[in-house]
């Protein structure tokens, strides 16, 4: 088994991120598997080098390691690899240039928007001979979209069980290369998982629908697809995904409030029934208690008392 830790240095890790990293680490290490570190820093101006370092420091402080001998993938250094794959898809008629703005896509979409935005109606499909032609004809920045064929994409998630999504209904032809010249998450993650030999992806359930898009892309690129295990989201008392409005649950803030690494790891592990809410334990000490059969699909609700007494 090989999986990856893929911190995105767009802000401090909050408890939801930490829970996913901790369970990924336990799942893989309990099975004797390996972990690749990947830095998901494609998001441009929001990403700072200091934030990347801070994220890695947080992981180390929590006691979560990775296999450095496998190399570290830094997505911002792999633009050429992603561009070559995108060009290959265009050359084979599996992707095409698109000059639509977001607001044009929104106003053209007939169906209500899903969680991943409006469904693209296919406006630019077959419209331009090449990326250069699209730029010359319109004077606009050009993105690339993947040609989606209609029909359900089925897979079995390691926790949520059998899934099927019709990507043509969900998002339509989706962006694989943004008009600012960077690869979209969907393309980069598929290429990187294959390049680093990842055979199990563990991540938050908000990414469940995007799995179908990644399976289509992997198939088109002739790449092996990993298995997937999605973990339930961590939500606030209002049932909404954990965010700033629920208070600052970043690792940085919790450390400043007096939490120790083992105290915090134990508190978060207790949400997966791996220990009691008042136990302090390192990830290594939790290994013998971990069993995949303990994972459940129910969202994890954090209320205001969750972090009220640091230890
Ligand atoms: Zn378009």
GROMACS .gro file of C-alpha atoms and ligand atoms in nm:
model
  312
    1UNK     CA    1   0.000   0.000   0.000
    2UNK     CA    2   0.125   0.345  -0.089
    3UNK     CA    3  -0.063   0.665  -0.015
    4UNK     CA    4   0.028   1.030   0.020
    5UNK     CA    5   0.002   1.324   0.251
    6UNK     CA    6  -0.086   1.622   0.034
    7UNK     CA    7  -0.086   1.940   0.241
    8UNK     CA    8  -0.207   2.250   0.061
    9UNK     CA    9  -0.018   2.550   0.200
   10UNK     CA   10  -0.303   2.796   0.148
   11UNK     CA   11  -0.354   2.856   0.518
   12UNK     CA   12  -0.294   2.693   0.852
   13UNK     CA   13  -0.419   2.336   0.899
   14UNK     CA   14  -0.740   2.316   1.095
   15UNK     CA   15  -0.879   2.020   1.283
   16UNK     CA   16  -1.051   1.878   0.974
   17UNK     CA   17  -0.719   1.863   0.787
   18UNK     CA   18  -0.542   1.713   1.086
   19UNK     CA   19  -0.804   1.442   1.127
   20UNK     CA   20  -0.763   1.342   0.761
   21UNK     CA   21  -0.381   1.341   0.789
   22UNK     CA   22  -0.391   1.140   1.112
   23UNK     CA   23  -0.631   0.875   0.979
   24UNK     CA   24  -0.436   0.852   0.652
   25UNK     CA   25  -0.114   0.801   0.845
   26UNK     CA   26  -0.271   0.537   1.075
   27UNK     CA   27  -0.439   0.352   0.788
   28UNK     CA   28  -0.119   0.328   0.586
   29UNK     CA   29   0.127   0.267   0.869
   30UNK     CA   30  -0.097   0.004   1.032
   31UNK     CA   31  -0.085  -0.185   0.702
   32UNK     CA   32   0.292  -0.144   0.673
   33UNK     CA   33   0.250   0.085   0.372
   34UNK     CA   34   0.448   0.387   0.257
   35UNK     CA   35   0.361   0.756   0.242
   36UNK     CA   36   0.469   1.009  -0.019
   37UNK     CA   37   0.469   1.378   0.067
   38UNK     CA   38   0.318   1.602  -0.197
   39UNK     CA   39   0.291   1.979  -0.169
   40UNK     CA   40  -0.028   2.096  -0.340
   41UNK     CA   41   0.087   2.451  -0.406
   42UNK     CA   42  -0.069   2.520  -0.746
   43UNK     CA   43  -0.308   2.782  -0.617
   44UNK     CA   44  -0.095   3.077  -0.716
   45UNK     CA   45  -0.089   3.401  -0.518
   46UNK     CA   46  -0.246   3.256  -0.205
   47UNK     CA   47   0.048   3.018  -0.164
   48UNK     CA   48   0.360   3.126   0.017
   49UNK     CA   49   0.684   2.941   0.077
   50UNK     CA   50   0.661   3.017   0.449
   51UNK     CA   51   0.316   2.855   0.460
   52UNK     CA   52   0.458   2.538   0.303
   53UNK     CA   53   0.727   2.521   0.569
   54UNK     CA   54   0.473   2.587   0.842
   55UNK     CA   55   0.254   2.303   0.714
   56UNK     CA   56   0.545   2.058   0.723
   57UNK     CA   57   0.637   2.179   1.071
   58UNK     CA   58   0.279   2.113   1.185
   59UNK     CA   59   0.294   1.757   1.048
   60UNK     CA   60   0.623   1.690   1.227
   61UNK     CA   61   0.496   1.843   1.551
   62UNK     CA   62   0.192   1.614   1.533
   63UNK     CA   63   0.424   1.312   1.492
   64UNK     CA   64   0.315   1.234   1.136
   65UNK     CA   65   0.606   1.130   0.915
   66UNK     CA   66   0.643   1.039   0.550
   67UNK     CA   67   0.895   0.840   0.347
   68UNK     CA   68   1.144   1.100   0.233
   69UNK     CA   69   1.332   0.831   0.035
   70UNK     CA   70   1.039   0.831  -0.210
   71UNK     CA   71   1.103   1.196  -0.291
   72UNK     CA   72   0.879   1.496  -0.236
   73UNK     CA   73   0.650   1.615  -0.514
   74UNK     CA   74   0.614   1.991  -0.526
   75UNK     CA   75   0.337   2.065  -0.772
   76UNK     CA   76   0.453   2.417  -0.855
   77UNK     CA   77   0.773   2.269  -1.002
   78UNK     CA   78   0.592   2.023  -1.229
   79UNK     CA   79   0.423   2.262  -1.471
   80UNK     CA   80   0.603   2.114  -1.773
   81UNK     CA   81   0.480   1.763  -1.694
   82UNK     CA   82   0.120   1.878  -1.663
   83UNK     CA   83   0.145   2.092  -1.979
   84UNK     CA   84   0.279   1.799  -2.182
   85UNK     CA   85  -0.009   1.578  -2.069
   86UNK     CA   86  -0.263   1.850  -2.152
   87UNK     CA   87  -0.108   1.901  -2.497
   88UNK     CA   88  -0.129   1.526  -2.557
   89UNK     CA   89  -0.500   1.528  -2.475
   90UNK     CA   90  -0.559   1.825  -2.709
   91UNK     CA   91  -0.365   1.652  -2.989
   92UNK     CA   92  -0.588   1.346  -2.952
   93UNK     CA   93  -0.909   1.551  -2.953
   94UNK     CA   94  -0.975   1.474  -2.585
   95UNK     CA   95  -0.940   1.834  -2.468
   96UNK     CA   96  -1.004   2.172  -2.627
   97UNK     CA   97  -0.947   2.546  -2.576
   98UNK     CA   98  -1.217   2.742  -2.392
   99UNK     CA   99  -1.237   3.122  -2.360
  100UNK     CA  100  -1.553   3.143  -2.149
  101UNK     CA  101  -1.543   3.348  -1.832
  102UNK     CA  102  -1.689   3.210  -1.512
  103UNK     CA  103  -1.986   3.446  -1.530
  104UNK     CA  104  -2.056   3.340  -1.890
  105UNK     CA  105  -2.061   2.975  -1.783
  106UNK     CA  106  -2.288   3.062  -1.491
  107UNK     CA  107  -2.538   3.250  -1.704
  108UNK     CA  108  -2.535   2.982  -1.976
  109UNK     CA  109  -2.591   2.692  -1.735
  110UNK     CA  110  -2.950   2.572  -1.735
  111UNK     CA  111  -2.931   2.339  -1.435
  112UNK     CA  112  -2.887   2.452  -1.073
  113UNK     CA  113  -2.525   2.469  -0.964
  114UNK     CA  114  -2.372   2.171  -0.790
  115UNK     CA  115  -2.103   2.197  -0.523
  116UNK     CA  116  -1.838   2.225  -0.793
  117UNK     CA  117  -2.002   2.516  -0.973
  118UNK     CA  118  -2.224   2.530  -1.279
  119UNK     CA  119  -2.228   2.259  -1.544
  120UNK     CA  120  -2.036   2.371  -1.852
  121UNK     CA  121  -2.272   2.370  -2.155
  122UNK     CA  122  -1.999   2.293  -2.411
  123UNK     CA  123  -1.990   2.638  -2.570
  124UNK     CA  124  -1.633   2.612  -2.701
  125UNK     CA  125  -1.633   2.244  -2.797
  126UNK     CA  126  -1.520   2.225  -3.163
  127UNK     CA  127  -1.496   2.606  -3.184
  128UNK     CA  128  -1.118   2.661  -3.215
  129UNK     CA  129  -0.849   2.476  -3.410
  130UNK     CA  130  -0.584   2.536  -3.145
  131UNK     CA  131  -0.501   2.724  -2.828
  132UNK     CA  132  -0.321   2.989  -3.033
  133UNK     CA  133  -0.620   3.024  -3.266
  134UNK     CA  134  -0.852   3.071  -2.967
  135UNK     CA  135  -0.628   3.344  -2.825
  136UNK     CA  136  -0.590   3.518  -3.161
  137UNK     CA  137  -0.961   3.507  -3.243
  138UNK     CA  138  -1.083   3.636  -2.908
  139UNK     CA  139  -0.793   3.815  -2.740
  140UNK     CA  140  -0.890   3.635  -2.420
  141UNK     CA  141  -0.699   3.409  -2.184
  142UNK     CA  142  -0.748   3.045  -2.286
  143UNK     CA  143  -0.821   2.748  -2.062
  144UNK     CA  144  -0.834   2.382  -2.163
  145UNK     CA  145  -1.134   2.159  -2.099
  146UNK     CA  146  -1.151   1.782  -2.102
  147UNK     CA  147  -1.409   1.620  -2.331
  148UNK     CA  148  -1.649   1.427  -2.108
  149UNK     CA  149  -1.843   1.136  -2.251
  150UNK     CA  150  -2.192   1.077  -2.114
  151UNK     CA  151  -2.259   0.782  -1.884
  152UNK     CA  152  -2.201   0.681  -1.524
  153UNK     CA  153  -1.848   0.643  -1.391
  154UNK     CA  154  -1.863   0.378  -1.121
  155UNK     CA  155  -1.615   0.296  -0.847
  156UNK     CA  156  -1.618   0.144  -0.500
  157UNK     CA  157  -1.503   0.378  -0.227
  158UNK     CA  158  -1.317   0.215   0.061
  159UNK     CA  159  -1.558   0.365   0.314
  160UNK     CA  160  -1.865   0.503   0.133
  161UNK     CA  161  -1.905   0.190  -0.084
  162UNK     CA  162  -2.033   0.176  -0.446
  163UNK     CA  163  -2.053   0.517  -0.614
  164UNK     CA  164  -2.157   0.631  -0.961
  165UNK     CA  165  -2.140   0.981  -1.107
  166UNK     CA  166  -2.229   1.098  -1.456
  167UNK     CA  167  -1.969   1.368  -1.507
  168UNK     CA  168  -2.158   1.502  -1.811
  169UNK     CA  169  -2.446   1.585  -1.572
  170UNK     CA  170  -2.232   1.695  -1.278
  171UNK     CA  171  -1.984   1.939  -1.431
  172UNK     CA  172  -1.980   1.873  -1.807
  173UNK     CA  173  -1.647   1.926  -1.984
  174UNK     CA  174  -1.422   2.037  -1.698
  175UNK     CA  175  -1.111   2.256  -1.685
  176UNK     CA  176  -0.778   2.071  -1.680
  177UNK     CA  177  -0.559   2.374  -1.745
  178UNK     CA  178  -0.652   2.719  -1.621
  179UNK     CA  179  -0.631   3.034  -1.830
  180UNK     CA  180  -0.354   3.160  -1.596
  181UNK     CA  181  -0.129   2.882  -1.725
  182UNK     CA  182  -0.142   2.646  -1.427
  183UNK     CA  183  -0.278   2.293  -1.423
  184UNK     CA  184  -0.611   2.236  -1.254
  185UNK     CA  185  -0.620   2.016  -0.944
  186UNK     CA  186  -0.790   1.731  -1.135
  187UNK     CA  187  -0.509   1.694  -1.388
  188UNK     CA  188  -0.219   1.748  -1.148
  189UNK     CA  189  -0.344   1.500  -0.890
  190UNK     CA  190  -0.402   1.222  -1.145
  191UNK     CA  191  -0.055   1.265  -1.297
  192UNK     CA  192   0.119   1.291  -0.958
  193UNK     CA  193  -0.055   0.991  -0.802
  194UNK     CA  194   0.054   0.778  -1.099
  195UNK     CA  195   0.406   0.925  -1.101
  196UNK     CA  196   0.462   0.846  -0.734
  197UNK     CA  197   0.305   0.500  -0.744
  198UNK     CA  198   0.019   0.592  -0.510
  199UNK     CA  199  -0.234   0.309  -0.508
  200UNK     CA  200  -0.465   0.439  -0.235
  201UNK     CA  201  -0.590   0.796  -0.206
  202UNK     CA  202  -0.734   0.894   0.133
  203UNK     CA  203  -0.898   1.236   0.157
  204UNK     CA  204  -1.209   1.428   0.263
  205UNK     CA  205  -1.554   1.331   0.136
  206UNK     CA  206  -1.596   1.673  -0.026
  207UNK     CA  207  -1.379   1.531  -0.305
  208UNK     CA  208  -1.596   1.222  -0.364
  209UNK     CA  209  -1.766   1.356  -0.682
  210UNK     CA  210  -1.434   1.472  -0.829
  211UNK     CA  211  -1.309   1.112  -0.815
  212UNK     CA  212  -1.517   1.032  -1.123
  213UNK     CA  213  -1.345   1.314  -1.314
  214UNK     CA  214  -1.005   1.184  -1.209
  215UNK     CA  215  -1.092   0.830  -1.320
  216UNK     CA  216  -1.191   0.963  -1.666
  217UNK     CA  217  -0.865   1.159  -1.692
  218UNK     CA  218  -0.649   0.865  -1.583
  219UNK     CA  219  -0.818   0.644  -1.841
  220UNK     CA  220  -0.760   0.903  -2.118
  221UNK     CA  221  -0.394   0.941  -2.019
  222UNK     CA  222  -0.339   0.566  -1.996
  223UNK     CA  223  -0.246   0.594  -1.627
  224UNK     CA  224  -0.325   0.349  -1.350
  225UNK     CA  225  -0.602   0.463  -1.116
  226UNK     CA  226  -0.557   0.430  -0.740
  227UNK     CA  227  -0.826   0.304  -0.503
  228UNK     CA  228  -1.008   0.570  -0.302
  229UNK     CA  229  -1.109   0.602   0.060
  230UNK     CA  230  -1.298   0.917   0.151
  231UNK     CA  231  -1.333   1.031   0.510
  232UNK     CA  232  -1.640   1.215   0.645
  233UNK     CA  233  -1.614   1.589   0.683
  234UNK     CA  234  -1.568   1.766   1.013
  235UNK     CA  235  -1.857   2.008   1.066
  236UNK     CA  236  -1.955   2.272   1.319
  237UNK     CA  237  -2.264   2.252   1.544
  238UNK     CA  238  -2.465   2.405   1.257
  239UNK     CA  239  -2.384   2.103   1.038
  240UNK     CA  240  -2.174   2.313   0.801
  241UNK     CA  241  -1.821   2.231   0.704
  242UNK     CA  242  -1.569   2.348   0.962
  243UNK     CA  243  -1.453   2.702   0.880
  244UNK     CA  244  -1.341   3.028   1.034
  245UNK     CA  245  -1.695   3.110   1.150
  246UNK     CA  246  -1.668   2.819   1.396
  247UNK     CA  247  -1.361   2.976   1.559
  248UNK     CA  248  -0.991   2.929   1.504
  249UNK     CA  249  -0.915   2.555   1.513
  250UNK     CA  250  -0.580   2.586   1.339
  251UNK     CA  251  -0.291   2.385   1.479
  252UNK     CA  252  -0.107   2.712   1.535
  253UNK     CA  253  -0.389   2.857   1.746
  254UNK     CA  254  -0.434   2.537   1.946
  255UNK     CA  255  -0.061   2.519   2.021
  256UNK     CA  256  -0.071   2.881   2.134
  257UNK     CA  257  -0.365   2.794   2.359
  258UNK     CA  258  -0.152   2.534   2.537
  259UNK     CA  259  -0.228   2.207   2.358
  260UNK     CA  260   0.049   1.950   2.345
  261UNK     CA  261   0.095   1.733   2.040
  262UNK     CA  262  -0.019   1.415   2.218
  263UNK     CA  263  -0.312   1.597   2.377
  264UNK     CA  264  -0.435   1.724   2.044
  265UNK     CA  265  -0.376   1.394   1.861
  266UNK     CA  266  -0.568   1.210   2.135
  267UNK     CA  267  -0.854   1.460   2.123
  268UNK     CA  268  -0.886   1.424   1.746
  269UNK     CA  269  -0.840   1.044   1.756
  270UNK     CA  270  -1.129   1.024   2.002
  271UNK     CA  271  -1.360   1.143   1.720
  272UNK     CA  272  -1.277   0.815   1.545
  273UNK     CA  273  -1.334   0.612   1.865
  274UNK     CA  274  -0.963   0.527   1.885
  275UNK     CA  275  -0.933   0.650   2.244
  276UNK     CA  276  -1.119   0.841   2.511
  277UNK     CA  277  -1.165   1.218   2.477
  278UNK     CA  278  -0.921   1.290   2.760
  279UNK     CA  279  -0.635   1.061   2.657
  280UNK     CA  280  -0.303   1.196   2.531
  281UNK     CA  281  -0.139   0.974   2.271
  282UNK     CA  282   0.110   1.001   1.987
  283UNK     CA  283   0.017   0.868   1.643
  284UNK     CA  284   0.262   0.578   1.697
  285UNK     CA  285   0.088   0.486   2.022
  286UNK     CA  286  -0.245   0.480   1.838
  287UNK     CA  287  -0.125   0.233   1.574
  288UNK     CA  288  -0.214  -0.078   1.773
  289UNK     CA  289  -0.566   0.060   1.838
  290UNK     CA  290  -0.644   0.143   1.477
  291UNK     CA  291  -0.867  -0.075   1.266
  292UNK     CA  292  -1.025   0.032   0.934
  293UNK     CA  293  -1.351  -0.127   1.050
  294UNK     CA  294  -1.385   0.156   1.308
  295UNK     CA  295  -1.425   0.420   1.037
  296UNK     CA  296  -1.779   0.546   0.983
  297UNK     CA  297  -1.934   0.774   0.721
  298UNK     CA  298  -2.116   1.003   0.965
  299UNK     CA  299  -1.990   1.364   0.969
  300UNK     CA  300  -1.786   1.453   1.276
  301UNK     CA  301  -1.949   1.735   1.470
  302UNK     CA  302  -1.728   1.967   1.673
  303UNK     CA  303  -1.900   2.191   1.925
  304UNK     CA  304  -1.759   2.490   2.110
  305UNK     CA  305  -1.646   2.279   2.407
  306UNK     CA  306  -1.432   2.050   2.193
  307UNK     CA  307  -1.108   2.240   2.252
  308UNK     CA  308  -1.202   2.422   2.569
  309UNK     CA  309  -0.949   2.253   2.799
  310UNK     CA  310  -0.599   2.230   2.654
  311UNK     CA  311  -0.374   1.951   2.781
  312LIG    ZN1  312  -1.590   2.802  -2.339
   0.00000   0.00000   0.00000
